[in-house]
Amino acid sequence: IDLAKAIALAKADAVKVPAALFAAAFVFFQAAVGVLAVAVYLSLIPALGPFFAGLIAFLAFAGAAGGLAWFGIARLRERL
């Protein structure tokens, strides 16, 4: 049992830094998607006005998120 604990602790220590790096990468990715959403919104304002530009930007990003979620759920059901 002590050997198993030592192996598990060694593996957990080996994963700490990569996990923190993935978490930081995820935060930067979220910021990039936010900037992209604002850029889409601002580029549509001259043609559509603020309300419709916001609506279209929201629908585009919500549709992308919904599609990714649907695809992920389908893959999960396929593998289970």
XYZ file of N, CA, C and O in Angstrom:
320
model
N 0.834 -1.199 0.000
C 0.000 0.000 0.000
C 0.870 1.250 0.000
O 0.538 2.223 -0.673
N 1.973 1.232 0.740
C 2.856 2.396 0.768
C 3.475 2.668 -0.599
O 3.660 3.818 -0.987
N 3.785 1.590 -1.327
C 4.338 1.762 -2.665
C 3.312 2.406 -3.595
O 3.639 3.305 -4.372
N 2.065 1.994 -3.500
C 1.003 2.566 -4.334
C 0.798 4.039 -4.001
O 0.605 4.864 -4.898
N 0.856 4.375 -2.708
C 0.726 5.777 -2.311
C 1.874 6.607 -2.864
O 1.674 7.730 -3.353
N 3.079 6.068 -2.796
C 4.253 6.791 -3.293
C 4.158 7.007 -4.798
O 4.474 8.097 -5.304
N 3.716 5.980 -5.517
C 3.568 6.123 -6.971
C 2.490 7.152 -7.301
O 2.665 8.004 -8.185
N 1.363 7.104 -6.598
C 0.276 8.056 -6.849
C 0.716 9.480 -6.541
O 0.402 10.415 -7.295
N 1.448 9.681 -5.452
C 1.931 11.023 -5.109
C 2.943 11.526 -6.131
O 2.939 12.706 -6.493
N 3.799 10.648 -6.623
C 4.772 11.046 -7.641
C 4.065 11.454 -8.930
O 4.441 12.444 -9.564
N 3.040 10.707 -9.306
C 2.294 11.055 -10.518
C 1.516 12.353 -10.323
O 1.419 13.170 -11.240
N 0.963 12.552 -9.143
C 0.225 13.790 -8.870
C 1.168 14.990 -8.909
O 0.810 16.053 -9.428
N 2.383 14.829 -8.379
C 3.350 15.927 -8.427
C 3.774 16.226 -9.861
O 4.028 17.371 -10.216
N 3.861 15.181 -10.679
C 4.259 15.380 -12.068
C 3.183 16.098 -12.868
O 3.482 16.734 -13.877
N 1.936 16.045 -12.441
C 0.825 16.627 -13.187
C 0.517 18.058 -12.740
O -0.152 18.799 -13.453
N 1.018 18.496 -11.617
C 0.660 19.813 -11.074
C 0.994 20.949 -12.028
O 0.140 21.794 -12.320
N 2.223 21.020 -12.511
C 2.623 22.137 -13.376
C 1.893 22.097 -14.714
O 1.360 23.127 -15.152
N 1.821 20.950 -15.403
C 1.049 20.948 -16.655
C -0.418 21.329 -16.458
O -1.006 22.015 -17.293
N -1.018 20.906 -15.352
C -2.417 21.270 -15.100
C -2.560 22.773 -14.916
O -3.510 23.382 -15.423
N -1.636 23.381 -14.212
C -1.673 24.838 -14.031
C -1.477 25.548 -15.371
O -2.127 26.569 -15.642
N -0.606 25.023 -16.211
C -0.395 25.629 -17.528
C -1.636 25.499 -18.406
O -1.991 26.442 -19.133
N -2.309 24.354 -18.351
C -3.556 24.203 -19.105
C -4.635 25.151 -18.585
O -5.415 25.704 -19.363
N -4.698 25.343 -17.287
C -5.673 26.273 -16.719
C -5.388 27.694 -17.192
O -6.311 28.443 -17.563
N -4.123 28.090 -17.196
C -3.759 29.427 -17.670
C -4.075 29.575 -19.158
O -4.578 30.620 -19.603
N -3.815 28.532 -19.941
C -4.124 28.579 -21.368
C -5.623 28.725 -21.592
O -6.066 29.454 -22.493
N -6.421 28.058 -20.768
C -7.872 28.167 -20.887
C -8.345 29.589 -20.591
O -9.224 30.108 -21.283
N -7.749 30.229 -19.596
C -8.117 31.610 -19.268
C -7.786 32.535 -20.439
O -8.591 33.397 -20.827
N -6.613 32.358 -21.039
C -6.253 33.183 -22.188
C -7.146 32.897 -23.387
O -7.496 33.804 -24.147
N -7.542 31.652 -23.566
C -8.450 31.307 -24.650
C -9.802 31.981 -24.458
O -10.397 32.487 -25.413
N -10.302 31.988 -23.225
C -11.572 32.668 -22.949
C -11.472 34.157 -23.263
O -12.398 34.751 -23.818
N -10.337 34.761 -22.912
C -10.144 36.172 -23.214
C -10.121 36.407 -24.723
O -10.695 37.386 -25.220
N -9.483 35.512 -25.458
C -9.427 35.649 -26.917
C -10.807 35.529 -27.546
O -11.151 36.286 -28.463
N -11.626 34.624 -27.059
C -12.986 34.485 -27.589
C -13.809 35.725 -27.247
O -14.598 36.203 -28.068
N -13.602 36.276 -26.062
C -14.293 37.523 -25.689
C -13.914 38.673 -26.609
O -14.774 39.443 -27.047
N -12.629 38.781 -26.906
C -12.168 39.834 -27.821
C -12.754 39.622 -29.214
O -13.167 40.583 -29.881
N -12.798 38.378 -29.657
C -13.383 38.083 -30.966
C -14.864 38.453 -31.001
O -15.352 39.029 -31.985
N -15.591 38.155 -29.928
C -17.009 38.492 -29.879
C -17.212 40.005 -29.932
O -18.100 40.496 -30.645
N -16.395 40.750 -29.223
C -16.492 42.208 -29.252
C -16.142 42.741 -30.631
O -16.790 43.666 -31.137
N -15.137 42.144 -31.265
C -14.760 42.583 -32.611
C -15.885 42.339 -33.613
O -16.167 43.186 -34.469
N -16.536 41.201 -33.503
C -17.674 40.917 -34.395
C -18.781 41.930 -34.152
O -19.352 42.489 -35.089
N -19.076 42.179 -32.887
C -20.120 43.144 -32.538
C -19.795 44.531 -33.096
O -20.631 45.167 -33.741
N -18.577 44.988 -32.860
C -18.202 46.329 -33.307
C -18.167 46.436 -34.831
O -18.465 47.501 -35.384
N -17.825 45.351 -35.513
C -17.795 45.411 -36.973
C -19.202 45.422 -37.570
O -19.401 45.901 -38.685
N -20.184 44.893 -36.841
C -21.555 44.871 -37.353
C -22.350 46.127 -37.009
O -23.397 46.373 -37.621
N -21.898 46.923 -36.059
C -22.644 48.122 -35.649
C -22.918 49.081 -36.806
O -24.055 49.539 -36.960
N -21.930 49.416 -37.642
C -22.233 50.385 -38.716
C -23.320 49.909 -39.678
O -24.102 50.714 -40.186
N -23.391 48.624 -39.918
C -24.358 48.124 -40.890
C -25.728 47.865 -40.274
O -26.748 48.045 -40.946
N -25.766 47.431 -38.998
C -27.029 46.973 -38.429
C -27.518 47.774 -37.226
O -28.658 47.594 -36.815
N -26.677 48.576 -36.651
C -27.043 49.259 -35.418
C -26.660 48.398 -34.215
O -26.415 47.192 -34.347
N -26.631 49.003 -33.042
C -26.125 48.274 -31.875
C -26.974 47.076 -31.458
O -26.436 46.034 -31.079
N -28.295 47.203 -31.503
C -29.129 46.100 -31.031
C -28.987 44.866 -31.908
O -28.727 43.761 -31.425
N -29.170 45.020 -33.212
C -29.102 43.872 -34.111
C -27.688 43.325 -34.229
O -27.491 42.126 -34.412
N -26.691 44.200 -34.123
C -25.309 43.721 -34.122
C -25.061 42.833 -32.915
O -24.451 41.761 -33.027
N -25.539 43.249 -31.748
C -25.392 42.432 -30.546
C -26.155 41.134 -30.651
O -25.675 40.076 -30.229
N -27.349 41.192 -31.222
C -28.168 39.997 -31.374
C -27.496 38.988 -32.306
O -27.421 37.792 -31.998
N -26.988 39.454 -33.425
C -26.344 38.554 -34.377
C -25.052 37.992 -33.799
O -24.758 36.794 -33.950
N -24.255 38.834 -33.127
C -23.020 38.337 -32.505
C -23.344 37.288 -31.442
O -22.690 36.240 -31.358
N -24.373 37.550 -30.641
C -24.775 36.580 -29.622
C -25.219 35.275 -30.254
O -24.817 34.189 -29.825
N -26.068 35.354 -31.274
C -26.563 34.141 -31.914
C -25.434 33.340 -32.562
O -25.437 32.109 -32.515
N -24.472 34.030 -33.134
C -23.345 33.333 -33.762
C -22.533 32.570 -32.726
O -22.224 31.383 -32.900
N -22.198 33.237 -31.616
C -21.363 32.582 -30.613
C -22.158 31.563 -29.803
O -21.625 30.514 -29.423
N -23.420 31.826 -29.551
C -24.245 30.845 -28.853
C -24.458 29.614 -29.725
O -24.457 28.483 -29.230
N -24.622 29.819 -31.023
C -24.762 28.693 -31.943
C -23.493 27.852 -32.005
O -23.550 26.620 -32.032
N -22.353 28.513 -32.012
C -21.086 27.777 -32.018
C -20.928 26.977 -30.728
O -20.525 25.803 -30.751
N -21.246 27.582 -29.599
C -21.150 26.881 -28.314
C -22.134 25.718 -28.254
O -21.787 24.621 -27.791
N -23.343 25.934 -28.729
C -24.335 24.860 -28.749
C -23.917 23.715 -29.658
O -24.095 22.545 -29.315
N -23.354 24.042 -30.800
C -22.875 22.999 -31.711
C -21.751 22.184 -31.107
O -21.721 20.958 -31.226
N -20.821 22.852 -30.443
C -19.736 22.133 -29.784
C -20.257 21.255 -28.648
O -19.802 20.119 -28.471
N -21.204 21.764 -27.882
C -21.778 20.973 -26.796
C -22.525 19.763 -27.351
O -22.393 18.650 -26.828
N -23.297 19.959 -28.413
C -24.021 18.858 -29.027
C -23.061 17.795 -29.544
O -23.266 16.592 -29.356
N -21.987 18.231 -30.192
C -20.993 17.305 -30.711
C -20.317 16.551 -29.565
O -20.096 15.333 -29.653
N -19.997 17.245 -28.491
C -19.373 16.595 -27.342
C -20.285 15.573 -26.696
O -19.844 14.478 -26.324
N -21.551 15.904 -26.551
C -22.509 14.962 -25.961
C -22.679 13.748 -26.867
O -22.755 12.607 -26.394
N -22.737 13.973 -28.169
C -22.875 12.859 -29.096
C -21.671 11.922 -29.015
O -21.822 10.700 -29.014
N -20.483 12.505 -28.935
C -19.275 11.675 -28.814
C -19.254 10.922 -27.495
O -18.828 9.771 -27.432
N -19.711 11.563 -26.431
C -19.731 10.903 -25.131
C -20.705 9.740 -25.135
O -20.387 8.655 -24.641
N -21.875 9.933 -25.700
C -22.865 8.848 -25.778
C -22.356 7.715 -26.652
O -22.630 6.545 -26.412
N -21.606 8.059 -27.691
C -21.059 7.059 -28.595
C -20.042 6.170 -27.886
O -19.966 4.989 -28.143
N -19.295 6.760 -26.987
C -18.234 6.013 -26.304
C -18.714 5.291 -25.059
O -18.016 4.436 -24.542
N -19.878 5.642 -24.546
C -20.363 4.978 -23.350
C -21.269 3.824 -23.645
O -21.865 3.419 -24.387
